[in-house]
XYZ file of C-alpha atoms in Angstrom:
113
model
C 80.765 85.378 103.355
C 79.800 83.048 106.109
C 77.102 83.239 108.721
C 77.393 81.688 112.167
C 73.930 80.810 113.488
C 72.892 80.844 117.154
C 73.244 77.041 117.277
C 76.834 77.305 115.991
C 76.163 76.003 112.505
C 77.897 77.833 109.692
C 76.226 78.742 106.405
C 78.268 79.957 103.462
C 76.841 82.260 100.861
C 76.983 85.704 99.262
C 78.100 88.625 101.421
C 74.518 89.760 102.083
C 75.320 93.183 103.453
C 78.088 92.250 105.887
C 80.891 94.757 105.488
C 84.319 95.226 106.980
C 84.620 97.668 109.814
C 84.352 97.833 113.541
C 87.077 97.570 116.098
C 89.966 95.236 116.794
C 88.679 92.396 118.981
C 91.903 90.376 119.160
C 93.672 87.634 117.251
C 93.068 83.971 116.512
C 96.077 81.776 115.764
C 95.351 79.303 112.993
C 96.210 78.613 109.362
C 94.744 79.957 106.147
C 93.663 76.397 105.339
C 91.704 76.059 108.578
C 89.927 79.382 108.016
C 89.062 78.378 104.448
C 87.795 74.983 105.638
C 85.543 76.594 108.252
C 84.352 79.762 106.482
C 84.986 79.020 102.805
C 87.303 81.045 100.578
C 88.068 84.580 101.755
C 85.802 87.367 100.557
C 88.893 89.337 99.599
C 92.033 87.649 98.322
C 90.630 84.424 96.916
C 91.474 85.499 93.381
C 94.365 87.602 91.999
C 91.980 90.317 90.739
C 90.844 90.916 94.319
C 94.073 92.798 94.938
C 93.303 95.619 92.531
C 91.408 97.616 95.197
C 93.389 96.414 98.203
C 96.594 97.691 99.741
C 98.483 94.376 99.814
C 101.076 95.945 102.091
C 98.427 95.724 104.791
C 95.753 93.104 104.019
C 95.928 90.201 101.557
C 93.037 88.015 102.781
C 89.804 88.876 104.529
C 86.697 86.912 105.530
C 83.435 88.714 106.278
C 81.336 86.842 108.813
C 77.872 87.471 110.187
C 77.650 86.365 113.840
C 74.737 86.457 116.305
C 76.539 89.429 117.908
C 76.962 91.339 114.659
C 79.353 91.503 111.727
C 82.961 90.406 112.063
C 85.964 90.091 109.835
C 89.145 88.066 109.964
C 92.212 89.271 108.101
C 95.966 89.166 107.958
C 97.959 92.318 108.674
C 101.142 93.456 106.995
C 102.418 90.032 105.994
C 104.430 91.474 103.117
C 105.302 88.927 100.461
C 104.363 85.912 102.616
C 101.552 84.028 100.942
C 99.771 82.472 103.917
C 97.565 80.570 101.503
C 100.532 78.477 100.404
C 102.797 78.267 103.468
C 100.466 76.415 105.844
C 102.015 78.304 108.739
C 100.217 79.264 111.923
C 99.462 82.974 111.933
C 97.808 85.356 114.408
C 94.890 86.534 112.247
C 93.246 89.786 113.331
C 89.569 89.688 114.279
C 87.485 92.840 114.034
C 83.869 93.548 114.778
C 81.349 95.882 116.315
C 81.183 94.166 119.689
C 83.264 91.907 121.911
C 80.843 88.988 121.476
C 82.022 88.326 117.914
C 85.368 86.994 119.134
C 83.718 84.160 121.063
C 81.699 83.114 118.003
C 84.808 83.082 115.807
C 86.832 81.068 118.342
C 84.022 78.552 118.809
C 83.507 78.122 115.064
C 87.189 77.415 114.451
C 87.430 75.045 117.405
C 84.207 73.099 116.783
C 83.986 72.913 112.993
């Protein structure tokens, strides 16, 4: 889990109560490597055992992020057998959250980090 502070700094640590959920806020086009560099390893999908409770036909990787505008998550969607961790390809990652402000925090973090 990562936390984006009001000043834009990012702190990585345990999930601390941030959970997936909310509404689709849009997409951010970047690579798995960039997301991992900014937010650390994904909260879901960093290790093979993570898949045991996850429908890999829909989501393989997910980051849970606490923003000043509430919780957010970034995840892939229905990538099938493509392992975005290894390909290095640009991908339109889905961003979800409980309010439209989370999208701006995510975009800024990826751009500025």
